[in-house]
PDB file of N, CA, C and O in Angstrom:
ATOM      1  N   UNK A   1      -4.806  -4.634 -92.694  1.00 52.00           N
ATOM      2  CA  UNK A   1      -4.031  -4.984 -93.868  1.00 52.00           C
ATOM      3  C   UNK A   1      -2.691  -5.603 -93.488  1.00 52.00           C
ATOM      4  O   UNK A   1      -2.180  -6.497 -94.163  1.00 52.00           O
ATOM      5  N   UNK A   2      -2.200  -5.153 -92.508  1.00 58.00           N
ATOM      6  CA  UNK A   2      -1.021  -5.712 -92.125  1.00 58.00           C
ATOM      7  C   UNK A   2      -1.029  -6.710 -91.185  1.00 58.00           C
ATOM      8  O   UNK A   2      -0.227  -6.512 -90.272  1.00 58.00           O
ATOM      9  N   UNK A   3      -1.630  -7.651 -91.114  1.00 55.00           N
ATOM     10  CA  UNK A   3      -2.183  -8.486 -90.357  1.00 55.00           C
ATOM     11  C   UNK A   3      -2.311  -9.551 -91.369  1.00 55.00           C
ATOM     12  O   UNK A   3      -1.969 -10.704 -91.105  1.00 55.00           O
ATOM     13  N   UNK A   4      -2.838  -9.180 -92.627  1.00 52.00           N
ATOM     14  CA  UNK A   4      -3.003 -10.115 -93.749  1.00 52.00           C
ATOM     15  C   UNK A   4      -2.034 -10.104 -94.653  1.00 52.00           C
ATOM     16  O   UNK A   4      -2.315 -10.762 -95.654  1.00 52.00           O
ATOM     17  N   UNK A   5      -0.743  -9.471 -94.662  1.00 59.00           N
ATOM     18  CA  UNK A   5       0.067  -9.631 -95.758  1.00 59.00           C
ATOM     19  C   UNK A   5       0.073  -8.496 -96.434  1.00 59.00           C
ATOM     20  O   UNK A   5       0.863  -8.370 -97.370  1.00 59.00           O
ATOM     21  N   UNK A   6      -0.683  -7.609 -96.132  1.00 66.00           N
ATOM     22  CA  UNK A   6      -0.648  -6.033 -97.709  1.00 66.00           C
ATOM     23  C   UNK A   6      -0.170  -5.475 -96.733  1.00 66.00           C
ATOM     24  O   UNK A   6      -0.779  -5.041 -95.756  1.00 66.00           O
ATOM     25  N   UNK A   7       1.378  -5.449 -97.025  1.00 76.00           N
ATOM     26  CA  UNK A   7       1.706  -4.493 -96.395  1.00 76.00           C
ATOM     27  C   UNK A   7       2.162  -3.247 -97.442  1.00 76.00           C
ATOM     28  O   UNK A   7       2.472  -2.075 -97.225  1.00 76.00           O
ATOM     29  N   UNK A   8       2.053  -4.088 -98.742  1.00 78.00           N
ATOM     30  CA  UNK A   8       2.304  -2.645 -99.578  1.00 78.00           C
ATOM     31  C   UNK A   8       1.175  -1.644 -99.609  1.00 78.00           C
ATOM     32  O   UNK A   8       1.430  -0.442 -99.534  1.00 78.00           O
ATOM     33  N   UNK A   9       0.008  -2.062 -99.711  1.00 83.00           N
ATOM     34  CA  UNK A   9      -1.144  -1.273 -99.483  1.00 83.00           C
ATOM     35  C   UNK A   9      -0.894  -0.157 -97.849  1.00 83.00           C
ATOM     36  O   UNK A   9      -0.963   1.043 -97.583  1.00 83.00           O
ATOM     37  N   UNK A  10      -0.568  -1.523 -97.059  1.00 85.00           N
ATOM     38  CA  UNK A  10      -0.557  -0.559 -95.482  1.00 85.00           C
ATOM     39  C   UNK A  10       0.911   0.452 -95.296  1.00 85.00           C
ATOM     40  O   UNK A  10       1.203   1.016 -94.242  1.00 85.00           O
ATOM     41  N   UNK A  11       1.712   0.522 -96.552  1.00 88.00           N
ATOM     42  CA  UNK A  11       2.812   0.929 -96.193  1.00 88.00           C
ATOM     43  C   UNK A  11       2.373   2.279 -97.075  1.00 88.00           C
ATOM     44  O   UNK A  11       2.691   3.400 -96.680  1.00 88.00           O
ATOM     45  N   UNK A  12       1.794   2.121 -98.015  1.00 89.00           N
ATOM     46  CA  UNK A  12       1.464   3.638 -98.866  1.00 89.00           C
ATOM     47  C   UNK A  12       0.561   4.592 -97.632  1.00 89.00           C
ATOM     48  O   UNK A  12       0.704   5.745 -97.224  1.00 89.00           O
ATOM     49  N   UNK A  13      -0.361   3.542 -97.308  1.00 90.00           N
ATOM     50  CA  UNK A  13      -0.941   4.482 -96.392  1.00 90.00           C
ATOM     51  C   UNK A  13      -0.285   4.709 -94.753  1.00 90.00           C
ATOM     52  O   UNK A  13      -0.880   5.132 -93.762  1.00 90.00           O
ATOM     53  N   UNK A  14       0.583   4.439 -94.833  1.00 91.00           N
ATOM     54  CA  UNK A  14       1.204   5.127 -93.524  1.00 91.00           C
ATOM     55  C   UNK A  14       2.283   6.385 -93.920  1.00 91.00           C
ATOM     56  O   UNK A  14       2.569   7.371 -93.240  1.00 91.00           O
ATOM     57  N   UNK A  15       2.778   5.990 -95.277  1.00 92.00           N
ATOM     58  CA  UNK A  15       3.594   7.080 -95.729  1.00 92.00           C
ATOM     59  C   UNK A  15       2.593   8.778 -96.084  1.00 92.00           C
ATOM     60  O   UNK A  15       2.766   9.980 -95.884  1.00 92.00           O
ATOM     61  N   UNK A  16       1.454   7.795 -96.758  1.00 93.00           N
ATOM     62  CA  UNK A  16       0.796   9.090 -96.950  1.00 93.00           C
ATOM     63  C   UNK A  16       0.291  10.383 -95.301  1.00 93.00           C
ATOM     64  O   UNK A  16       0.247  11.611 -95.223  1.00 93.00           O
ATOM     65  N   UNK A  17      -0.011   9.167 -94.192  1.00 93.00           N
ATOM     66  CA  UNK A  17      -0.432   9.580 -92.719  1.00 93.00           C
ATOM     67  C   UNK A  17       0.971  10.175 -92.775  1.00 93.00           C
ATOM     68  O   UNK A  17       0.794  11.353 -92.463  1.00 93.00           O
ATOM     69  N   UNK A  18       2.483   9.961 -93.042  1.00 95.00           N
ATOM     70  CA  UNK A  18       3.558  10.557 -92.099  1.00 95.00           C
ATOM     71  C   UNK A  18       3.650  12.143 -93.229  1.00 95.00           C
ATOM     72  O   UNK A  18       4.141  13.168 -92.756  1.00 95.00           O
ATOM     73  N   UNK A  19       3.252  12.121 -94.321  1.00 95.00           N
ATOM     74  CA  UNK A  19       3.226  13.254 -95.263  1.00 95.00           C
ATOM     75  C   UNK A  19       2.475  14.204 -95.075  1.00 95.00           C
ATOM     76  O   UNK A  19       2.794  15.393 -95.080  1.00 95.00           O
ATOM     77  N   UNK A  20       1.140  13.624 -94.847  1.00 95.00           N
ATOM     78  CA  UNK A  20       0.069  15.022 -94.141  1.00 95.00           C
ATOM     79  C   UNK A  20      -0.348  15.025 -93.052  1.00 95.00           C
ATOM     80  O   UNK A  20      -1.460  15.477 -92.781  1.00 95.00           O
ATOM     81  N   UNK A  21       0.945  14.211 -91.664  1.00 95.00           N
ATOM     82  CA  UNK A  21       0.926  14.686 -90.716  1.00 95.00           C
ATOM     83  C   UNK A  21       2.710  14.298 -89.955  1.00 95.00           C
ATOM     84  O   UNK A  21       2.901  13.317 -89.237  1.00 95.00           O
ATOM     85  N   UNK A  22       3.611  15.123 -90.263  1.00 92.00           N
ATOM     86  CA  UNK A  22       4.577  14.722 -90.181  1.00 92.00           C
ATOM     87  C   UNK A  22       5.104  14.732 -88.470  1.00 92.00           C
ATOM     88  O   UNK A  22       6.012  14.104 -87.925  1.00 92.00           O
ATOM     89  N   UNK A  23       4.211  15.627 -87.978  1.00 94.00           N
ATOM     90  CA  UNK A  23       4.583  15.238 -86.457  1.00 94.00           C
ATOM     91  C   UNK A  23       3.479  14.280 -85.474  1.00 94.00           C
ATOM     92  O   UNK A  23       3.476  14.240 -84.243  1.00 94.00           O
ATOM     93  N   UNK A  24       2.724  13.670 -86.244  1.00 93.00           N
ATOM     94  CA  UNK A  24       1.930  12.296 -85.482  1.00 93.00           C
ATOM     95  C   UNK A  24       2.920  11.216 -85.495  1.00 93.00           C
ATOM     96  O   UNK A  24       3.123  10.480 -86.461  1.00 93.00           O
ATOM     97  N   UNK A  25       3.719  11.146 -84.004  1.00 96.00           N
ATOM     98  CA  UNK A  25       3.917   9.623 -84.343  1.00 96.00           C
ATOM     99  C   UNK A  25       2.850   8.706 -84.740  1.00 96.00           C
ATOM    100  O   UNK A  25       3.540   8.435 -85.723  1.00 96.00           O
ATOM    101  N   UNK A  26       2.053   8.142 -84.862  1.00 95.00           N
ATOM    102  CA  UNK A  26       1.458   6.809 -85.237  1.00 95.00           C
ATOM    103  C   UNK A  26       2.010   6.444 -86.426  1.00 95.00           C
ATOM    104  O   UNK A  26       2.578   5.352 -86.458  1.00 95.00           O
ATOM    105  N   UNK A  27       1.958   7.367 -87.790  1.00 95.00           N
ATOM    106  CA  UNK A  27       2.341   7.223 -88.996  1.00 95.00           C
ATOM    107  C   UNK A  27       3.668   6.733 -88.849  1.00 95.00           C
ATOM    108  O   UNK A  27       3.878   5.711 -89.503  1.00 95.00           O
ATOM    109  N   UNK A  28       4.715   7.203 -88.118  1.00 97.00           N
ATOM    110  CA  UNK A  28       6.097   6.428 -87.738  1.00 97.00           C
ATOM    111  C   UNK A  28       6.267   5.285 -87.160  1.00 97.00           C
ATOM    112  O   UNK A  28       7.318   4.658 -87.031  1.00 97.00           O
ATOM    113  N   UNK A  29       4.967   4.952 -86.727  1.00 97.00           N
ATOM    114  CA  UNK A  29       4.866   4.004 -85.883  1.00 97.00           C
ATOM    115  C   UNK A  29       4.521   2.131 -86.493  1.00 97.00           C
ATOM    116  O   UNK A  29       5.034   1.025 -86.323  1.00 97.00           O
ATOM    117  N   UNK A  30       3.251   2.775 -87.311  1.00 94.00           N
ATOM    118  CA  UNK A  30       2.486   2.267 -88.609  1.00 94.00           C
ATOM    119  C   UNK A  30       3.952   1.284 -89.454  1.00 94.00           C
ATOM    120  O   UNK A  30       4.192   0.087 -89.611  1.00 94.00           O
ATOM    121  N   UNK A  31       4.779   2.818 -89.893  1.00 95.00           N
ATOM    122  CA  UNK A  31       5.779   2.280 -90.804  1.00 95.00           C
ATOM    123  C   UNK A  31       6.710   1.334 -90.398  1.00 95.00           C
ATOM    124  O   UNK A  31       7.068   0.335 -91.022  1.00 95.00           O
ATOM    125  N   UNK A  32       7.245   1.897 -88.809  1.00 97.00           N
ATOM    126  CA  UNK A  32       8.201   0.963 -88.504  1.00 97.00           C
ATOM    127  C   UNK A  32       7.790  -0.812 -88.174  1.00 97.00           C
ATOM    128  O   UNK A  32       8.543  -1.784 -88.117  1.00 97.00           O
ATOM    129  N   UNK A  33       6.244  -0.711 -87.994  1.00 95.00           N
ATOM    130  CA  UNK A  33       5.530  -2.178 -88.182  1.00 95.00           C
ATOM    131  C   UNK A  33       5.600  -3.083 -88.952  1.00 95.00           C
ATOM    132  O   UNK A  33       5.719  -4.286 -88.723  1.00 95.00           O
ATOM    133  N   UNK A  34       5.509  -2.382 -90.173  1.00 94.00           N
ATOM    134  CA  UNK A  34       5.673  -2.910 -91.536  1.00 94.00           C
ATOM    135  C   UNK A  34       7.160  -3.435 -92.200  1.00 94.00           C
ATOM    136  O   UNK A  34       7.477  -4.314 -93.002  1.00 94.00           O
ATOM    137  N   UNK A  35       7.711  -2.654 -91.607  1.00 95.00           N
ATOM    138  CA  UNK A  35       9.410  -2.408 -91.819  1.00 95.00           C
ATOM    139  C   UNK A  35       9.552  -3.981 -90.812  1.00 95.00           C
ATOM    140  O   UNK A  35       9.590  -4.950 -91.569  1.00 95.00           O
ATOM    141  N   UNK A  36       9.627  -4.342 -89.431  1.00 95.00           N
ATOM    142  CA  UNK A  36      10.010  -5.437 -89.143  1.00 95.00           C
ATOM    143  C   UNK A  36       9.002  -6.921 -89.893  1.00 95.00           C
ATOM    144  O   UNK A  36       9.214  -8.131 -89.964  1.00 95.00           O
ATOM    145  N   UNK A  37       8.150  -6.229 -90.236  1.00 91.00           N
ATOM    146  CA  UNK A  37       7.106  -7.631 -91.287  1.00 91.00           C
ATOM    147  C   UNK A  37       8.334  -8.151 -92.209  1.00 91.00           C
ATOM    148  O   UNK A  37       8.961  -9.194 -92.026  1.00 91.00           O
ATOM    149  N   UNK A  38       8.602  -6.927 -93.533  1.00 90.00           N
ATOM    150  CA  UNK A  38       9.817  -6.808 -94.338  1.00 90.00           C
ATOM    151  C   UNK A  38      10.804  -6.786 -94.104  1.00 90.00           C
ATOM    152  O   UNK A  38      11.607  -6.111 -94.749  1.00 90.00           O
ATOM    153  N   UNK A  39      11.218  -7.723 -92.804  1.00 93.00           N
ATOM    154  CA  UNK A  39      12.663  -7.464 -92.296  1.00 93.00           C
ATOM    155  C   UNK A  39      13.629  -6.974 -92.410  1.00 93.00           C
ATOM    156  O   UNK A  39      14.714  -7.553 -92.466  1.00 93.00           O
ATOM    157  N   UNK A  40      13.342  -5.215 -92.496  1.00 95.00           N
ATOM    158  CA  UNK A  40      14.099  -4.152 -92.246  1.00 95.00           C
ATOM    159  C   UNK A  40      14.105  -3.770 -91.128  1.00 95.00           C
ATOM    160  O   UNK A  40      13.349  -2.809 -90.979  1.00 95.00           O
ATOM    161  N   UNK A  41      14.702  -4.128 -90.099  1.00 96.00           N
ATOM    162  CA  UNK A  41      15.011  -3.943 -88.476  1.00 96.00           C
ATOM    163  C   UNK A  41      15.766  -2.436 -89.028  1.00 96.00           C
ATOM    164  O   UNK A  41      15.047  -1.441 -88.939  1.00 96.00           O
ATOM    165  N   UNK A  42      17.039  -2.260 -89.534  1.00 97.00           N
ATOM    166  CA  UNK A  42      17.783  -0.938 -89.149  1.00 97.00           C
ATOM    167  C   UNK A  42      16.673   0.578 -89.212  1.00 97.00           C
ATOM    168  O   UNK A  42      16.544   1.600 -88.539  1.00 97.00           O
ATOM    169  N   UNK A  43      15.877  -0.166 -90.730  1.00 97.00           N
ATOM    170  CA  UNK A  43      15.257   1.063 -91.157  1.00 97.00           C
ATOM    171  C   UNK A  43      13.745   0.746 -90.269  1.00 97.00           C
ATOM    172  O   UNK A  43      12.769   1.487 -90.387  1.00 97.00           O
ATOM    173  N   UNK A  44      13.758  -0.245 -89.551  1.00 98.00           N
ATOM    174  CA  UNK A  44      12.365  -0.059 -88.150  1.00 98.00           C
ATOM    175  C   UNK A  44      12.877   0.670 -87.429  1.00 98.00           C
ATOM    176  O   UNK A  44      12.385   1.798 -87.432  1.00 98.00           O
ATOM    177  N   UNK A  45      13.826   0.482 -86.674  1.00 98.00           N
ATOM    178  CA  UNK A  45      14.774   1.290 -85.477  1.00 98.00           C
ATOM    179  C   UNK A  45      14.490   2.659 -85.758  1.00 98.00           C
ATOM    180  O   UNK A  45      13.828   3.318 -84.956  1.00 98.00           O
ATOM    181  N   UNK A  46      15.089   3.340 -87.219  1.00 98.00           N
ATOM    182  CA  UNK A  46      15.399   4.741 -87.716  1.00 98.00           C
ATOM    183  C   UNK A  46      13.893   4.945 -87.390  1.00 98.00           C
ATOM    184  O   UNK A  46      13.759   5.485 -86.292  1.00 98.00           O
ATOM    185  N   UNK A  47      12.776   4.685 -87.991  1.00 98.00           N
ATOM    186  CA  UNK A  47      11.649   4.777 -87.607  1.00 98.00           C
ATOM    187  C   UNK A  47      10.760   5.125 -86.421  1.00 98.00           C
ATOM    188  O   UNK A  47       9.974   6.067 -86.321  1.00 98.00           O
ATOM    189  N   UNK A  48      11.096   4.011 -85.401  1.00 98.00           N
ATOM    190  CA  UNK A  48      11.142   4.162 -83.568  1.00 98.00           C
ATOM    191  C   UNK A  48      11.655   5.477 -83.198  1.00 98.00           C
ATOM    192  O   UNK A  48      11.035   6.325 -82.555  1.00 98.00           O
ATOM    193  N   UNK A  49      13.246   5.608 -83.813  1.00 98.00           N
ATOM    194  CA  UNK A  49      13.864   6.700 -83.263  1.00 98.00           C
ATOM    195  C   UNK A  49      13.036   7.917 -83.505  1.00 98.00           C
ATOM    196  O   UNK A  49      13.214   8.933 -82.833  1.00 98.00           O
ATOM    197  N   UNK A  50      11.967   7.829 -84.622  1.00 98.00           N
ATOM    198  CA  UNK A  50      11.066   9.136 -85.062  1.00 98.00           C
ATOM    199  C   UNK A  50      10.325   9.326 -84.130  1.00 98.00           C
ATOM    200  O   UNK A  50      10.148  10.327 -83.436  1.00 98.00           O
ATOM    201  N   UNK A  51       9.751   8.053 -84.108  1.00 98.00           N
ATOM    202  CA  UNK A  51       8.213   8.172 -83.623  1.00 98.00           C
ATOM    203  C   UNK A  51       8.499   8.669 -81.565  1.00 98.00           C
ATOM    204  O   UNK A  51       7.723   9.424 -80.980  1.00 98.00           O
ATOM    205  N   UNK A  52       9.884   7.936 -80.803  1.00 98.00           N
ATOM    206  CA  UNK A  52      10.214   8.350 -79.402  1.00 98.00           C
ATOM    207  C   UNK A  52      10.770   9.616 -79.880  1.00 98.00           C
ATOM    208  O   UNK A  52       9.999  10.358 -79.271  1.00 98.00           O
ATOM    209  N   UNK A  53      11.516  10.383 -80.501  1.00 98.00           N
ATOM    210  CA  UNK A  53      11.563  12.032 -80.530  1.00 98.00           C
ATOM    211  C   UNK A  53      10.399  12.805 -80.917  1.00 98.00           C
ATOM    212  O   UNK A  53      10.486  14.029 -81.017  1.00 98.00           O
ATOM    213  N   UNK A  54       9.306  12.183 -81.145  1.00 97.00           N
ATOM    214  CA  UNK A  54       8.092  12.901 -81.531  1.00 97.00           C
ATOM    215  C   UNK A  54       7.394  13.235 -80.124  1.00 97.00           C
ATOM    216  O   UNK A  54       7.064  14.279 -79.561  1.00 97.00           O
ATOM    217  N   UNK A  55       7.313  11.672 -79.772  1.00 96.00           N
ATOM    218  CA  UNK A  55       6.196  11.604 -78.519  1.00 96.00           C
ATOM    219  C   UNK A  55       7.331  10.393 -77.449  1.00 96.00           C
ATOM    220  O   UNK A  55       7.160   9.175 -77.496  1.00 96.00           O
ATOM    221  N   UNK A  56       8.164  10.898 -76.777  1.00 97.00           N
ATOM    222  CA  UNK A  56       9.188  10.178 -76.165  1.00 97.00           C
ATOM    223  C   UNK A  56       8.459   9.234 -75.015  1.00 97.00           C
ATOM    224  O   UNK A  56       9.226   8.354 -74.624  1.00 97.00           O
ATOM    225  N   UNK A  57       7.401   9.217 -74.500  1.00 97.00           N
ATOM    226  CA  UNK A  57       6.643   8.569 -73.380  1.00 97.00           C
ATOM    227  C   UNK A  57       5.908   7.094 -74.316  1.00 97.00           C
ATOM    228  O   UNK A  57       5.442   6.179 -73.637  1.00 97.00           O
ATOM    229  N   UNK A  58       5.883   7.029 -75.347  1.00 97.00           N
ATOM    230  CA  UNK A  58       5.245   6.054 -76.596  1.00 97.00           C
ATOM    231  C   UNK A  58       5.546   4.882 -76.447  1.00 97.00           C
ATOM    232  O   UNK A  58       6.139   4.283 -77.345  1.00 97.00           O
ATOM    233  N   UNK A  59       5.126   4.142 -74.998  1.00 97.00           N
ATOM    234  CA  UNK A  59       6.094   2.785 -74.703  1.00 97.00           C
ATOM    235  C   UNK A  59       5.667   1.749 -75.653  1.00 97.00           C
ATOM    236  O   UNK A  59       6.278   0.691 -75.502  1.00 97.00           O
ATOM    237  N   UNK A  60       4.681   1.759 -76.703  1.00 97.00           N
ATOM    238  CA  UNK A  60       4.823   0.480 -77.412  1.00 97.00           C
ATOM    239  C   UNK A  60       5.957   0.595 -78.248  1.00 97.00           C
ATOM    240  O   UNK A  60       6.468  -0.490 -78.524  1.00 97.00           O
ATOM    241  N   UNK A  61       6.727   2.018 -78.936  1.00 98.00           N
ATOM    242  CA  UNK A  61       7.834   2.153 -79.528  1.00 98.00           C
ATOM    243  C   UNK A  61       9.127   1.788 -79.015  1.00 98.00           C
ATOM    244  O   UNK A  61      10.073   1.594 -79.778  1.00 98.00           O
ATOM    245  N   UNK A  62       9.222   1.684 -77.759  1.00 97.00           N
ATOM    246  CA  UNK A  62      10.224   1.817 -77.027  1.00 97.00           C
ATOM    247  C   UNK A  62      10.379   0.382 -76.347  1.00 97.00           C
ATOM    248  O   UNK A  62      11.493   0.012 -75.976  1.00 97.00           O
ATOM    249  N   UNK A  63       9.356  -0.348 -76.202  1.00 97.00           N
ATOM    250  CA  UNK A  63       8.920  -1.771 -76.397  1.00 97.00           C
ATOM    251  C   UNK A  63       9.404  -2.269 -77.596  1.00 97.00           C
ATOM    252  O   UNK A  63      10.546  -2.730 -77.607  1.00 97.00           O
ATOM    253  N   UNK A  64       8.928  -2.261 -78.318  1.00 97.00           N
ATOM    254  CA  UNK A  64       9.385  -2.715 -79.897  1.00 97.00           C
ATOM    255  C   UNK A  64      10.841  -2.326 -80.264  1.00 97.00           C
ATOM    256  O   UNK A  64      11.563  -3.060 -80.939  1.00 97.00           O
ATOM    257  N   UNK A  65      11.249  -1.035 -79.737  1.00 97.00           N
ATOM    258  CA  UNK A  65      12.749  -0.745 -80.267  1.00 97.00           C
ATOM    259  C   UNK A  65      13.639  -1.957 -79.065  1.00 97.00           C
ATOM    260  O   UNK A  65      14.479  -2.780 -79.428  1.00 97.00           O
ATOM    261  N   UNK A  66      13.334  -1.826 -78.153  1.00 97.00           N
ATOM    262  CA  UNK A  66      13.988  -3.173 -77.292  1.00 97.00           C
ATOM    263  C   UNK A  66      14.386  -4.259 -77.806  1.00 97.00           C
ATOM    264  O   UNK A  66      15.485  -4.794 -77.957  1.00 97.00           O
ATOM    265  N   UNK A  67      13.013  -4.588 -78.129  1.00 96.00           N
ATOM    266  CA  UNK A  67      13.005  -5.995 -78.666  1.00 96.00           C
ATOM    267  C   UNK A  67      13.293  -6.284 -79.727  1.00 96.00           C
ATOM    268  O   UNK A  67      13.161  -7.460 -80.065  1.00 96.00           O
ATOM    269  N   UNK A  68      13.932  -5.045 -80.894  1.00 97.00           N
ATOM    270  CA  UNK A  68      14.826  -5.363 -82.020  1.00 97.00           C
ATOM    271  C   UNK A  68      16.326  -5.413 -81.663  1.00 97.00           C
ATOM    272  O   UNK A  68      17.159  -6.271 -81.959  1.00 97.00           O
ATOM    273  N   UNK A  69      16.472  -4.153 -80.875  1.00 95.00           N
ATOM    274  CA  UNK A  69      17.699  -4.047 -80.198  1.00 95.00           C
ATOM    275  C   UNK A  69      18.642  -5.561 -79.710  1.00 95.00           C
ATOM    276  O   UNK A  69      19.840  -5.837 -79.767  1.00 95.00           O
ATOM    277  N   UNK A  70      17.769  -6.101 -79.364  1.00 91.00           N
ATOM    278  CA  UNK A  70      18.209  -7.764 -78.381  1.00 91.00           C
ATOM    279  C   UNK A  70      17.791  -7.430 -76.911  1.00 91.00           C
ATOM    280  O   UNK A  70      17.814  -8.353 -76.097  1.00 91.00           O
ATOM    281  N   UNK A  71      17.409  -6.178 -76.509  1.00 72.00           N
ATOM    282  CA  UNK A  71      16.929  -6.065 -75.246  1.00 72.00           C
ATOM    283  C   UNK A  71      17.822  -5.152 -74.783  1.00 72.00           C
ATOM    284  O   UNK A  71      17.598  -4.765 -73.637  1.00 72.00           O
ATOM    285  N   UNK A  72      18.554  -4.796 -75.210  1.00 59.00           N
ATOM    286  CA  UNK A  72      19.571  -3.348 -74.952  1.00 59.00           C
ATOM    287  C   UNK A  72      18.234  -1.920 -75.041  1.00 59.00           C
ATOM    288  O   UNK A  72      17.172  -1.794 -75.650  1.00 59.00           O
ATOM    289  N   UNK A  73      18.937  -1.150 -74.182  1.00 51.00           N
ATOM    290  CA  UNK A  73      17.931   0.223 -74.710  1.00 51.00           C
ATOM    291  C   UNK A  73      18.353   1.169 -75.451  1.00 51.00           C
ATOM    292  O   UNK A  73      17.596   2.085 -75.773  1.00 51.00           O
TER     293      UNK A  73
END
């Protein structure tokens, strides 16, 4: 879905994944995807920051938080 543009569809269902599973990063992960589609970088970041205090080894998060950052860590 988020590949094609629904990201409102893919954004309910990642909220619903972070609701009935609030310590899986993926669901944080999911969201903060969607969030740089909708160019909300601050509220992607806040997101990242979930999903690396969940599961801190999660290098596609930490990848992606980089590369919003400008390449700072």
């Amino acid at each position: 879905e988020i590949r094609h543009g629904k990201t409102d569809n893919a954004s309910l269902k990642a909220e619903s994944l972070i609701k009935s599973h609030p310590k899986l990063s993926m669901g944080y992960y999911i969201k903060a995807q969607i969030q740089v589609i909708q160019s909300q970088k601050s509220q992607a970041i806040e997101s990242l920051n979930t999903v690396l205090a969940i599961h801190p080894e999660f290098e596609p998060a930490r990848i992606l938080k980089q590369k919003l950052q400008g390449g700072r860590t």
